[in-house]
Amino acid sequence: MDRFDYDVIIAGGGMSGLLTASAVGFYSKQRARVLVVDRNSADEPGKKTNAGWICGDAASKKSIGFIEKSIGIKYGSPELEHPVKGIYVYSPDHKTKVLFEGEGFILNRKLMPKRQVNDAKGFGVEFKFGATAEKLIAEDGYVRGVTGRDSEGQQFKATAKVVIDASGSSSVLRKFNPIDSYIEREIDIEDMEATGRYLMEFDKGVEDETYFTPEYCLIHLDQVIAPAGYAWVFPKGQNKVNIGLGVSKPGLDRRNKRLGLSDNLSTLIDKYVKDNPCIRNGRLSTNPDDKGNEKGNWQVPVRRQNDCMVANGFAVVGDAAWLPRPLDAGGMGPAMYASMILGKVVAQAIEANDVSQEGLWQYNVEYMNTHGYQMASFEVLRRYLQTITNEQIDFGMKHFLTQEDIDAITERRHPKFNAISKLNPILLMRVASQMELAKGLRYTADKSEALVAHNLDYPATPKGFPEWRKKLLVEIDDTKRRFNMSGAAS
Ligand SMILES: Cc1cc2nc3c(=O)[nH]c(=O)nc-3n(C[C@H](O)[C@H](O)[C@H](O)COP(=O)(O)OP(=O)(O)OC[C@H]3O[C@@H](n4cnc5c(N)ncnc54)[C@H](O)[C@@H]3O)c2cc1C
């Protein structure tokens, strides 16, 4: 196997590529030769698009702590820009709020990759900046390297025992994977969210903690403001916010048709900023650390992770593997967990001289057993929530959501909505749409139990995968049929 240029090539130097690189370095005791290929220049690593490092920037303390626990990297200032105590989710009428998540940080996503490049270099990782990976090289049923173009437009080719696709949500490597494998190539458009945000400074307007507080992240559910998605105000200081929203494109089209409007993502964000009474004279951040990152739109996958994330000599991670959580599009936490697991598994596979699908399979198993097992059930809940009205969300958050449910969501379990069976049936029957809501939520809770049990039974080897996936798709297709039949309200 020494004929290879590298042991591992990682395409994409964002959150997941850089963390995976460090993890391979750490777990191989720096014996593995690792190359990260990132299309950005060396002074702008991890930039997602020309518009910047577009993100809501919020990550939980727990997921950040997992990196320290795994490979000993402890973050601090300036990459952890602002601490928060949790996330409040508000109903459309702002009358009900629920606190999800524990403490966390609003990151500076432009500075974070710089720190992560240095960390990776400390583990012996090499970098090729200004280089775009375009194609996977295939040989004997294995992925054996990448070809691409450098910043001068010159073709390059590099071979490796394992190639990792960490190139984000617009990955072409996964899409055109040339070998037969269980990795899905395409994602349904319904499972992508169009998202965008501003980094803004502002003068203080009115005091209203339902619109801004420096201590908590705020999420606003509203099918008119952010159809089939949600809007957020994440504090970056006393007078600074990351403010934006995400929508599903079909949800936005339905909402525009229903209301006779022609909004797009940018007009929705502008209205959301303008209608925030706490933000007066909002202007794009003038902080030099935000330069080139003040404003931008991008896309996030919001389905369960790819049902299989490995093939012979190949693995996917981060947004390229559709890791973000379906309910809130939070992708950094899943990327942090998955990168640590993948780095360990790849280091072991190289040591064992077996980089086949089977040799890398443990990445699927460990990620599914520790984090991925809830994602399919959250995908189903997300799909259902996208079909309900603002009035139903107001009612549901007020009457159906118990502390037990909130704890469940915070701990990444599916809520059981037990309050529904305890509610006065006469109250429910008086309003037919609330009865429908109760039935829908119960259905998602029951479906969730089946999906979690099925996921925790993920096959230990590739042999059991086709049968396992067939059963999974029966469950998922059942939910798609049901929600389409109930009609989309937004
Ligand atoms: C508006 C918005 C808000 C969000 N808010 C949050 C949030 O608050 N909290 C949270 O946890 N998550 C959030 N997310 C999701 C989070 O940003 C992503 O999950 C995370 O950045 C994924 O990291 P990644 O490394 O997989 O991909 P990316 O961050 O997209 O990194 C991919 C890297 O690969 C490079 N690249 C791409 N193609 C190639 C190629 N062919 N060759 C070489 N290099 C390439 C890119 O330039 C980039 O450097 C949000 C996303 C968006 C868009």
JSON list of N, CA and C and ligand atoms in Angstrom, two decimals, residues 11-17 37-40 45-49 54-59 109 131-134 166-170 172-173 195-197 230 232 234 296 298-300 317-320 324-325 329-335, ligand 1:
[
{"chain": "A", "resi": 11, "resn": "ALA", "atom": "N", "xyz": [-11.05, 15.95, 1.60]},
{"chain": "A", "resi": 11, "resn": "ALA", "atom": "CA", "xyz": [-11.49, 17.03, 0.70]},
{"chain": "A", "resi": 11, "resn": "ALA", "atom": "C", "xyz": [-12.39, 17.96, 1.48]},
{"chain": "A", "resi": 12, "resn": "GLY", "atom": "N", "xyz": [-11.95, 19.20, 1.69]},
{"chain": "A", "resi": 12, "resn": "GLY", "atom": "CA", "xyz": [-12.75, 20.17, 2.44]},
{"chain": "A", "resi": 12, "resn": "GLY", "atom": "C", "xyz": [-12.14, 20.42, 3.81]},
{"chain": "A", "resi": 13, "resn": "GLY", "atom": "N", "xyz": [-11.75, 21.67, 4.05]},
{"chain": "A", "resi": 13, "resn": "GLY", "atom": "CA", "xyz": [-11.14, 22.03, 5.33]},
{"chain": "A", "resi": 13, "resn": "GLY", "atom": "C", "xyz": [-12.06, 22.91, 6.14]},
{"chain": "A", "resi": 14, "resn": "GLY", "atom": "N", "xyz": [-13.31, 22.48, 6.32]},
{"chain": "A", "resi": 14, "resn": "GLY", "atom": "CA", "xyz": [-14.25, 23.18, 7.21]},
{"chain": "A", "resi": 14, "resn": "GLY", "atom": "C", "xyz": [-14.23, 22.51, 8.58]},
{"chain": "A", "resi": 15, "resn": "MET", "atom": "N", "xyz": [-15.30, 22.71, 9.33]},
{"chain": "A", "resi": 15, "resn": "MET", "atom": "CA", "xyz": [-15.39, 22.15, 10.68]},
{"chain": "A", "resi": 15, "resn": "MET", "atom": "C", "xyz": [-15.10, 20.65, 10.70]},
{"chain": "A", "resi": 16, "resn": "SER", "atom": "N", "xyz": [-15.75, 19.90, 9.81]},
{"chain": "A", "resi": 16, "resn": "SER", "atom": "CA", "xyz": [-15.59, 18.44, 9.91]},
{"chain": "A", "resi": 16, "resn": "SER", "atom": "C", "xyz": [-14.28, 17.96, 9.31]},
{"chain": "A", "resi": 17, "resn": "GLY", "atom": "N", "xyz": [-13.83, 18.57, 8.20]},
{"chain": "A", "resi": 17, "resn": "GLY", "atom": "CA", "xyz": [-12.57, 18.13, 7.60]},
{"chain": "A", "resi": 17, "resn": "GLY", "atom": "C", "xyz": [-11.39, 18.38, 8.52]},
{"chain": "A", "resi": 37, "resn": "VAL", "atom": "N", "xyz": [-7.28, 18.99, 1.50]},
{"chain": "A", "resi": 37, "resn": "VAL", "atom": "CA", "xyz": [-7.37, 19.82, 0.30]},
{"chain": "A", "resi": 37, "resn": "VAL", "atom": "C", "xyz": [-8.53, 20.79, 0.50]},
{"chain": "A", "resi": 38, "resn": "ASP", "atom": "N", "xyz": [-8.23, 22.08, 0.58]},
{"chain": "A", "resi": 38, "resn": "ASP", "atom": "CA", "xyz": [-9.32, 23.05, 0.76]},
{"chain": "A", "resi": 38, "resn": "ASP", "atom": "C", "xyz": [-9.24, 24.09, -0.35]},
{"chain": "A", "resi": 39, "resn": "ARG", "atom": "N", "xyz": [-10.39, 24.45, -0.89]},
{"chain": "A", "resi": 39, "resn": "ARG", "atom": "CA", "xyz": [-10.38, 25.34, -2.05]},
{"chain": "A", "resi": 39, "resn": "ARG", "atom": "C", "xyz": [-10.06, 26.78, -1.69]},
{"chain": "A", "resi": 40, "resn": "ASN", "atom": "N", "xyz": [-10.05, 27.09, -0.41]},
{"chain": "A", "resi": 40, "resn": "ASN", "atom": "CA", "xyz": [-9.75, 28.46, 0.02]},
{"chain": "A", "resi": 40, "resn": "ASN", "atom": "C", "xyz": [-8.26, 28.72, 0.11]},
{"chain": "A", "resi": 45, "resn": "PRO", "atom": "N", "xyz": [-9.12, 29.73, 5.59]},
{"chain": "A", "resi": 45, "resn": "PRO", "atom": "CA", "xyz": [-9.54, 28.33, 5.58]},
{"chain": "A", "resi": 45, "resn": "PRO", "atom": "C", "xyz": [-11.00, 28.18, 6.02]},
{"chain": "A", "resi": 46, "resn": "GLY", "atom": "N", "xyz": [-11.64, 27.14, 5.50]},
{"chain": "A", "resi": 46, "resn": "GLY", "atom": "CA", "xyz": [-12.98, 26.80, 5.98]},
{"chain": "A", "resi": 46, "resn": "GLY", "atom": "C", "xyz": [-14.10, 27.68, 5.47]},
{"chain": "A", "resi": 47, "resn": "LYS", "atom": "N", "xyz": [-13.79, 28.61, 4.56]},
{"chain": "A", "resi": 47, "resn": "LYS", "atom": "CA", "xyz": [-14.83, 29.51, 4.04]},
{"chain": "A", "resi": 47, "resn": "LYS", "atom": "C", "xyz": [-15.78, 28.69, 3.16]},
{"chain": "A", "resi": 48, "resn": "LYS", "atom": "N", "xyz": [-17.07, 28.79, 3.48]},
{"chain": "A", "resi": 48, "resn": "LYS", "atom": "CA", "xyz": [-18.02, 27.90, 2.78]},
{"chain": "A", "resi": 48, "resn": "LYS", "atom": "C", "xyz": [-18.29, 28.33, 1.34]},
{"chain": "A", "resi": 49, "resn": "THR", "atom": "N", "xyz": [-18.48, 29.64, 1.17]},
{"chain": "A", "resi": 49, "resn": "THR", "atom": "CA", "xyz": [-18.78, 30.18, -0.16]},
{"chain": "A", "resi": 49, "resn": "THR", "atom": "C", "xyz": [-18.09, 31.53, -0.26]},
{"chain": "A", "resi": 54, "resn": "ILE", "atom": "N", "xyz": [-20.79, 31.08, 6.43]},
{"chain": "A", "resi": 54, "resn": "ILE", "atom": "CA", "xyz": [-22.19, 31.34, 6.82]},
{"chain": "A", "resi": 54, "resn": "ILE", "atom": "C", "xyz": [-22.72, 30.27, 7.77]},
{"chain": "A", "resi": 55, "resn": "CYS", "atom": "N", "xyz": [-23.19, 30.75, 8.93]},
{"chain": "A", "resi": 55, "resn": "CYS", "atom": "CA", "xyz": [-23.64, 29.83, 9.97]},
{"chain": "A", "resi": 55, "resn": "CYS", "atom": "C", "xyz": [-24.38, 30.63, 11.03]},
{"chain": "A", "resi": 56, "resn": "GLY", "atom": "N", "xyz": [-25.18, 29.96, 11.85]},
{"chain": "A", "resi": 56, "resn": "GLY", "atom": "CA", "xyz": [-25.79, 30.62, 13.00]},
{"chain": "A", "resi": 56, "resn": "GLY", "atom": "C", "xyz": [-24.77, 30.76, 14.12]},
{"chain": "A", "resi": 57, "resn": "ASP", "atom": "N", "xyz": [-23.69, 29.97, 14.02]},
{"chain": "A", "resi": 57, "resn": "ASP", "atom": "CA", "xyz": [-22.52, 30.05, 14.90]},
{"chain": "A", "resi": 57, "resn": "ASP", "atom": "C", "xyz": [-22.71, 29.44, 16.29]},
{"chain": "A", "resi": 58, "resn": "ALA", "atom": "N", "xyz": [-23.88, 28.83, 16.56]},
{"chain": "A", "resi": 58, "resn": "ALA", "atom": "CA", "xyz": [-24.15, 28.33, 17.92]},
{"chain": "A", "resi": 58, "resn": "ALA", "atom": "C", "xyz": [-23.74, 26.86, 18.07]},
{"chain": "A", "resi": 59, "resn": "ALA", "atom": "N", "xyz": [-22.98, 26.57, 19.10]},
{"chain": "A", "resi": 59, "resn": "ALA", "atom": "CA", "xyz": [-22.60, 25.18, 19.38]},
{"chain": "A", "resi": 59, "resn": "ALA", "atom": "C", "xyz": [-22.68, 24.94, 20.88]},
{"chain": "A", "resi": 109, "resn": "ARG", "atom": "N", "xyz": [-16.84, 31.89, 13.33]},
{"chain": "A", "resi": 109, "resn": "ARG", "atom": "CA", "xyz": [-16.57, 30.81, 12.38]},
{"chain": "A", "resi": 109, "resn": "ARG", "atom": "C", "xyz": [-15.42, 31.14, 11.42]},
{"chain": "A", "resi": 131, "resn": "ALA", "atom": "N", "xyz": [-7.03, 24.69, -3.62]},
{"chain": "A", "resi": 131, "resn": "ALA", "atom": "CA", "xyz": [-7.17, 23.53, -4.51]},
{"chain": "A", "resi": 131, "resn": "ALA", "atom": "C", "xyz": [-8.56, 22.93, -4.37]},
{"chain": "A", "resi": 132, "resn": "THR", "atom": "N", "xyz": [-9.22, 22.75, -5.50]},
{"chain": "A", "resi": 132, "resn": "THR", "atom": "CA", "xyz": [-10.57, 22.19, -5.49]},
{"chain": "A", "resi": 132, "resn": "THR", "atom": "C", "xyz": [-10.52, 20.73, -5.91]},
{"chain": "A", "resi": 133, "resn": "ALA", "atom": "N", "xyz": [-11.03, 19.86, -5.06]},
{"chain": "A", "resi": 133, "resn": "ALA", "atom": "CA", "xyz": [-11.12, 18.43, -5.42]},
{"chain": "A", "resi": 133, "resn": "ALA", "atom": "C", "xyz": [-12.31, 18.27, -6.34]},
{"chain": "A", "resi": 134, "resn": "GLU", "atom": "N", "xyz": [-12.09, 17.69, -7.50]},
{"chain": "A", "resi": 134, "resn": "GLU", "atom": "CA", "xyz": [-13.18, 17.60, -8.48]},
{"chain": "A", "resi": 134, "resn": "GLU", "atom": "C", "xyz": [-13.71, 16.19, -8.67]},
{"chain": "A", "resi": 166, "resn": "ALA", "atom": "N", "xyz": [-15.38, 15.80, 3.00]},
{"chain": "A", "resi": 166, "resn": "ALA", "atom": "CA", "xyz": [-15.84, 16.73, 4.03]},
{"chain": "A", "resi": 166, "resn": "ALA", "atom": "C", "xyz": [-16.09, 18.08, 3.37]},
{"chain": "A", "resi": 167, "resn": "SER", "atom": "N", "xyz": [-16.62, 18.02, 2.12]},
{"chain": "A", "resi": 167, "resn": "SER", "atom": "CA", "xyz": [-16.69, 19.24, 1.33]},
{"chain": "A", "resi": 167, "resn": "SER", "atom": "C", "xyz": [-18.03, 19.97, 1.46]},
{"chain": "A", "resi": 168, "resn": "GLY", "atom": "N", "xyz": [-18.81, 19.60, 2.47]},
{"chain": "A", "resi": 168, "resn": "GLY", "atom": "CA", "xyz": [-20.01, 20.39, 2.77]},
{"chain": "A", "resi": 168, "resn": "GLY", "atom": "C", "xyz": [-21.24, 19.98, 1.97]},
{"chain": "A", "resi": 169, "resn": "SER", "atom": "N", "xyz": [-22.27, 20.82, 2.08]},
{"chain": "A", "resi": 169, "resn": "SER", "atom": "CA", "xyz": [-23.59, 20.43, 1.58]},
{"chain": "A", "resi": 169, "resn": "SER", "atom": "C", "xyz": [-23.68, 20.39, 0.05]},
{"chain": "A", "resi": 170, "resn": "SER", "atom": "N", "xyz": [-22.72, 21.01, -0.63]},
{"chain": "A", "resi": 170, "resn": "SER", "atom": "CA", "xyz": [-22.80, 20.98, -2.10]},
{"chain": "A", "resi": 170, "resn": "SER", "atom": "C", "xyz": [-21.82, 19.97, -2.69]},
{"chain": "A", "resi": 172, "resn": "VAL", "atom": "N", "xyz": [-19.67, 17.45, -4.55]},
{"chain": "A", "resi": 172, "resn": "VAL", "atom": "CA", "xyz": [-19.78, 16.75, -5.84]},
{"chain": "A", "resi": 172, "resn": "VAL", "atom": "C", "xyz": [-19.12, 15.38, -5.77]},
{"chain": "A", "resi": 173, "resn": "LEU", "atom": "N", "xyz": [-18.25, 15.21, -4.78]},
{"chain": "A", "resi": 173, "resn": "LEU", "atom": "CA", "xyz": [-17.54, 13.92, -4.69]},
{"chain": "A", "resi": 173, "resn": "LEU", "atom": "C", "xyz": [-18.52, 12.80, -4.36]},
{"chain": "A", "resi": 195, "resn": "THR", "atom": "N", "xyz": [-31.02, 28.85, 3.95]},
{"chain": "A", "resi": 195, "resn": "THR", "atom": "CA", "xyz": [-30.81, 29.61, 5.18]},
{"chain": "A", "resi": 195, "resn": "THR", "atom": "C", "xyz": [-29.94, 30.83, 4.90]},
{"chain": "A", "resi": 196, "resn": "GLY", "atom": "N", "xyz": [-30.06, 31.83, 5.75]},
{"chain": "A", "resi": 196, "resn": "GLY", "atom": "CA", "xyz": [-29.21, 33.00, 5.57]},
{"chain": "A", "resi": 196, "resn": "GLY", "atom": "C", "xyz": [-29.17, 33.82, 6.84]},
{"chain": "A", "resi": 197, "resn": "ARG", "atom": "N", "xyz": [-28.16, 34.66, 6.94]},
{"chain": "A", "resi": 197, "resn": "ARG", "atom": "CA", "xyz": [-28.05, 35.46, 8.17]},
{"chain": "A", "resi": 197, "resn": "ARG", "atom": "C", "xyz": [-27.16, 36.67, 8.01]},
{"chain": "A", "resi": 230, "resn": "TYR", "atom": "N", "xyz": [-37.31, 28.00, 10.72]},
{"chain": "A", "resi": 230, "resn": "TYR", "atom": "CA", "xyz": [-37.36, 28.84, 11.92]},
{"chain": "A", "resi": 230, "resn": "TYR", "atom": "C", "xyz": [-36.43, 30.03, 11.76]},
{"chain": "A", "resi": 232, "resn": "TRP", "atom": "N", "xyz": [-33.89, 33.00, 13.87]},
{"chain": "A", "resi": 232, "resn": "TRP", "atom": "CA", "xyz": [-33.09, 33.05, 15.09]},
{"chain": "A", "resi": 232, "resn": "TRP", "atom": "C", "xyz": [-32.44, 34.41, 15.34]},
{"chain": "A", "resi": 234, "resn": "PHE", "atom": "N", "xyz": [-29.26, 35.14, 17.65]},
{"chain": "A", "resi": 234, "resn": "PHE", "atom": "CA", "xyz": [-28.22, 34.59, 18.52]},
{"chain": "A", "resi": 234, "resn": "PHE", "atom": "C", "xyz": [-27.28, 35.73, 18.92]},
{"chain": "A", "resi": 296, "resn": "GLY", "atom": "N", "xyz": [-24.78, 36.54, 4.32]},
{"chain": "A", "resi": 296, "resn": "GLY", "atom": "CA", "xyz": [-24.77, 35.50, 3.29]},
{"chain": "A", "resi": 296, "resn": "GLY", "atom": "C", "xyz": [-25.85, 34.46, 3.47]},
{"chain": "A", "resi": 298, "resn": "TRP", "atom": "N", "xyz": [-26.93, 30.31, 2.48]},
{"chain": "A", "resi": 298, "resn": "TRP", "atom": "CA", "xyz": [-26.37, 29.02, 2.08]},
{"chain": "A", "resi": 298, "resn": "TRP", "atom": "C", "xyz": [-27.41, 27.95, 2.39]},
{"chain": "A", "resi": 299, "resn": "GLN", "atom": "N", "xyz": [-27.10, 26.70, 2.18]},
{"chain": "A", "resi": 299, "resn": "GLN", "atom": "CA", "xyz": [-28.08, 25.63, 2.33]},
{"chain": "A", "resi": 299, "resn": "GLN", "atom": "C", "xyz": [-27.64, 24.60, 3.38]},
{"chain": "A", "resi": 300, "resn": "VAL", "atom": "N", "xyz": [-28.62, 23.99, 4.04]},
{"chain": "A", "resi": 300, "resn": "VAL", "atom": "CA", "xyz": [-28.30, 22.95, 5.04]},
{"chain": "A", "resi": 300, "resn": "VAL", "atom": "C", "xyz": [-29.19, 21.73, 4.81]},
{"chain": "A", "resi": 317, "resn": "VAL", "atom": "N", "xyz": [-18.45, 12.81, 5.77]},
{"chain": "A", "resi": 317, "resn": "VAL", "atom": "CA", "xyz": [-18.63, 13.36, 7.12]},
{"chain": "A", "resi": 317, "resn": "VAL", "atom": "C", "xyz": [-19.16, 14.80, 7.01]},
{"chain": "A", "resi": 318, "resn": "GLY", "atom": "N", "xyz": [-19.76, 15.29, 8.09]},
{"chain": "A", "resi": 318, "resn": "GLY", "atom": "CA", "xyz": [-20.25, 16.68, 8.11]},
{"chain": "A", "resi": 318, "resn": "GLY", "atom": "C", "xyz": [-21.46, 16.86, 7.19]},
{"chain": "A", "resi": 319, "resn": "ASP", "atom": "N", "xyz": [-21.59, 18.07, 6.64]},
{"chain": "A", "resi": 319, "resn": "ASP", "atom": "CA", "xyz": [-22.75, 18.34, 5.78]},
{"chain": "A", "resi": 319, "resn": "ASP", "atom": "C", "xyz": [-22.75, 17.45, 4.54]},
{"chain": "A", "resi": 320, "resn": "ALA", "atom": "N", "xyz": [-21.58, 17.02, 4.09]},
{"chain": "A", "resi": 320, "resn": "ALA", "atom": "CA", "xyz": [-21.52, 16.12, 2.94]},
{"chain": "A", "resi": 320, "resn": "ALA", "atom": "C", "xyz": [-22.19, 14.79, 3.25]},
{"chain": "A", "resi": 324, "resn": "PRO", "atom": "N", "xyz": [-26.39, 17.43, 9.82]},
{"chain": "A", "resi": 324, "resn": "PRO", "atom": "CA", "xyz": [-27.11, 18.38, 10.68]},
{"chain": "A", "resi": 324, "resn": "PRO", "atom": "C", "xyz": [-28.43, 17.82, 11.21]},
{"chain": "A", "resi": 325, "resn": "ARG", "atom": "N", "xyz": [-28.77, 18.25, 12.43]},
{"chain": "A", "resi": 325, "resn": "ARG", "atom": "CA", "xyz": [-30.00, 17.73, 13.06]},
{"chain": "A", "resi": 325, "resn": "ARG", "atom": "C", "xyz": [-31.22, 18.24, 12.31]},
{"chain": "A", "resi": 329, "resn": "ALA", "atom": "N", "xyz": [-31.30, 22.18, 12.26]},
{"chain": "A", "resi": 329, "resn": "ALA", "atom": "CA", "xyz": [-30.20, 22.36, 11.30]},
{"chain": "A", "resi": 329, "resn": "ALA", "atom": "C", "xyz": [-28.85, 22.56, 11.98]},
{"chain": "A", "resi": 330, "resn": "GLY", "atom": "N", "xyz": [-28.76, 22.22, 13.25]},
{"chain": "A", "resi": 330, "resn": "GLY", "atom": "CA", "xyz": [-27.47, 22.30, 13.95]},
{"chain": "A", "resi": 330, "resn": "GLY", "atom": "C", "xyz": [-26.54, 21.22, 13.41]},
{"chain": "A", "resi": 331, "resn": "GLY", "atom": "N", "xyz": [-25.49, 21.65, 12.74]},
{"chain": "A", "resi": 331, "resn": "GLY", "atom": "CA", "xyz": [-24.60, 20.66, 12.11]},
{"chain": "A", "resi": 331, "resn": "GLY", "atom": "C", "xyz": [-23.24, 20.58, 12.76]},
{"chain": "A", "resi": 332, "resn": "MET", "atom": "N", "xyz": [-22.90, 21.60, 13.59]},
{"chain": "A", "resi": 332, "resn": "MET", "atom": "CA", "xyz": [-21.54, 21.59, 14.13]},
{"chain": "A", "resi": 332, "resn": "MET", "atom": "C", "xyz": [-21.38, 20.49, 15.19]},
{"chain": "A", "resi": 333, "resn": "GLY", "atom": "N", "xyz": [-22.36, 20.36, 16.07]},
{"chain": "A", "resi": 333, "resn": "GLY", "atom": "CA", "xyz": [-22.29, 19.31, 17.10]},
{"chain": "A", "resi": 333, "resn": "GLY", "atom": "C", "xyz": [-22.13, 17.94, 16.45]},
{"chain": "A", "resi": 334, "resn": "PRO", "atom": "N", "xyz": [-23.06, 17.55, 15.55]},
{"chain": "A", "resi": 334, "resn": "PRO", "atom": "CA", "xyz": [-22.91, 16.25, 14.88]},
{"chain": "A", "resi": 334, "resn": "PRO", "atom": "C", "xyz": [-21.56, 16.12, 14.16]},
{"chain": "A", "resi": 335, "resn": "ALA", "atom": "N", "xyz": [-21.10, 17.22, 13.54]},
{"chain": "A", "resi": 335, "resn": "ALA", "atom": "CA", "xyz": [-19.80, 17.16, 12.85]},
{"chain": "A", "resi": 335, "resn": "ALA", "atom": "C", "xyz": [-18.68, 16.89, 13.84]},
{"chain": "B", "resi": 1, "resn": "LIG", "atom": "C1", "xyz": [-27.20, 29.96, 7.69]},
{"chain": "B", "resi": 1, "resn": "LIG", "atom": "C2", "xyz": [-26.74, 28.75, 8.45]},
{"chain": "B", "resi": 1, "resn": "LIG", "atom": "C3", "xyz": [-26.89, 28.71, 9.82]},
{"chain": "B", "resi": 1, "resn": "LIG", "atom": "C4", "xyz": [-26.42, 27.61, 10.55]},
{"chain": "B", "resi": 1, "resn": "LIG", "atom": "N1", "xyz": [-26.48, 27.66, 11.90]},
{"chain": "B", "resi": 1, "resn": "LIG", "atom": "C5", "xyz": [-25.91, 26.69, 12.63]},
{"chain": "B", "resi": 1, "resn": "LIG", "atom": "C6", "xyz": [-25.81, 26.81, 14.04]},
{"chain": "B", "resi": 1, "resn": "LIG", "atom": "O1", "xyz": [-26.17, 27.83, 14.64]},
{"chain": "B", "resi": 1, "resn": "LIG", "atom": "N2", "xyz": [-25.28, 25.77, 14.73]},
{"chain": "B", "resi": 1, "resn": "LIG", "atom": "C7", "xyz": [-24.81, 24.66, 14.10]},
{"chain": "B", "resi": 1, "resn": "LIG", "atom": "O2", "xyz": [-24.35, 23.74, 14.78]},
{"chain": "B", "resi": 1, "resn": "LIG", "atom": "N3", "xyz": [-24.86, 24.53, 12.76]},
{"chain": "B", "resi": 1, "resn": "LIG", "atom": "C8", "xyz": [-25.37, 25.52, 12.00]},
{"chain": "B", "resi": 1, "resn": "LIG", "atom": "N4", "xyz": [-25.36, 25.43, 10.64]},
{"chain": "B", "resi": 1, "resn": "LIG", "atom": "C9", "xyz": [-24.76, 24.24, 10.00]},
{"chain": "B", "resi": 1, "resn": "LIG", "atom": "C10", "xyz": [-23.23, 24.29, 10.08]},
{"chain": "B", "resi": 1, "resn": "LIG", "atom": "O3", "xyz": [-22.77, 25.52, 9.63]},
{"chain": "B", "resi": 1, "resn": "LIG", "atom": "C11", "xyz": [-22.65, 23.13, 9.23]},
{"chain": "B", "resi": 1, "resn": "LIG", "atom": "O4", "xyz": [-23.25, 21.94, 9.66]},
{"chain": "B", "resi": 1, "resn": "LIG", "atom": "C12", "xyz": [-21.14, 23.01, 9.34]},
{"chain": "B", "resi": 1, "resn": "LIG", "atom": "O5", "xyz": [-20.47, 24.15, 8.88]},
{"chain": "B", "resi": 1, "resn": "LIG", "atom": "C13", "xyz": [-20.69, 21.79, 8.53]},
{"chain": "B", "resi": 1, "resn": "LIG", "atom": "O6", "xyz": [-19.29, 21.75, 8.46]},
{"chain": "B", "resi": 1, "resn": "LIG", "atom": "P1", "xyz": [-18.58, 20.97, 7.28]},
{"chain": "B", "resi": 1, "resn": "LIG", "atom": "O7", "xyz": [-17.13, 21.06, 7.55]},
{"chain": "B", "resi": 1, "resn": "LIG", "atom": "O8", "xyz": [-19.19, 19.65, 7.09]},
{"chain": "B", "resi": 1, "resn": "LIG", "atom": "O9", "xyz": [-18.93, 21.78, 5.96]},
{"chain": "B", "resi": 1, "resn": "LIG", "atom": "P2", "xyz": [-18.53, 23.31, 5.58]},
{"chain": "B", "resi": 1, "resn": "LIG", "atom": "O10", "xyz": [-18.53, 24.18, 6.78]},
{"chain": "B", "resi": 1, "resn": "LIG", "atom": "O11", "xyz": [-19.43, 23.67, 4.44]},
{"chain": "B", "resi": 1, "resn": "LIG", "atom": "O12", "xyz": [-17.03, 23.19, 5.05]},
{"chain": "B", "resi": 1, "resn": "LIG", "atom": "C14", "xyz": [-16.71, 22.64, 3.80]},
{"chain": "B", "resi": 1, "resn": "LIG", "atom": "C15", "xyz": [-15.32, 23.12, 3.39]},
{"chain": "B", "resi": 1, "resn": "LIG", "atom": "O13", "xyz": [-14.94, 22.45, 2.20]},
{"chain": "B", "resi": 1, "resn": "LIG", "atom": "C16", "xyz": [-14.58, 23.40, 1.19]},
{"chain": "B", "resi": 1, "resn": "LIG", "atom": "N5", "xyz": [-14.90, 22.77, -0.09]},
{"chain": "B", "resi": 1, "resn": "LIG", "atom": "C17", "xyz": [-16.13, 22.58, -0.63]},
{"chain": "B", "resi": 1, "resn": "LIG", "atom": "N6", "xyz": [-16.02, 21.89, -1.78]},
{"chain": "B", "resi": 1, "resn": "LIG", "atom": "C18", "xyz": [-14.70, 21.64, -1.96]},
{"chain": "B", "resi": 1, "resn": "LIG", "atom": "C19", "xyz": [-13.98, 20.94, -2.95]},
{"chain": "B", "resi": 1, "resn": "LIG", "atom": "N7", "xyz": [-14.59, 20.37, -3.98]},
{"chain": "B", "resi": 1, "resn": "LIG", "atom": "N8", "xyz": [-12.63, 20.87, -2.83]},
{"chain": "B", "resi": 1, "resn": "LIG", "atom": "C20", "xyz": [-11.98, 21.46, -1.78]},
{"chain": "B", "resi": 1, "resn": "LIG", "atom": "N9", "xyz": [-12.64, 22.13, -0.81]},
{"chain": "B", "resi": 1, "resn": "LIG", "atom": "C21", "xyz": [-13.97, 22.21, -0.89]},
{"chain": "B", "resi": 1, "resn": "LIG", "atom": "C22", "xyz": [-15.39, 24.63, 1.53]},
{"chain": "B", "resi": 1, "resn": "LIG", "atom": "O14", "xyz": [-14.89, 25.77, 0.91]},
{"chain": "B", "resi": 1, "resn": "LIG", "atom": "C23", "xyz": [-15.25, 24.61, 3.05]},
{"chain": "B", "resi": 1, "resn": "LIG", "atom": "O15", "xyz": [-14.00, 25.12, 3.42]},
{"chain": "B", "resi": 1, "resn": "LIG", "atom": "C24", "xyz": [-25.84, 26.50, 9.88]},
{"chain": "B", "resi": 1, "resn": "LIG", "atom": "C25", "xyz": [-25.70, 26.53, 8.49]},
{"chain": "B", "resi": 1, "resn": "LIG", "atom": "C26", "xyz": [-26.13, 27.65, 7.78]},
{"chain": "B", "resi": 1, "resn": "LIG", "atom": "C27", "xyz": [-25.93, 27.67, 6.28]}
]
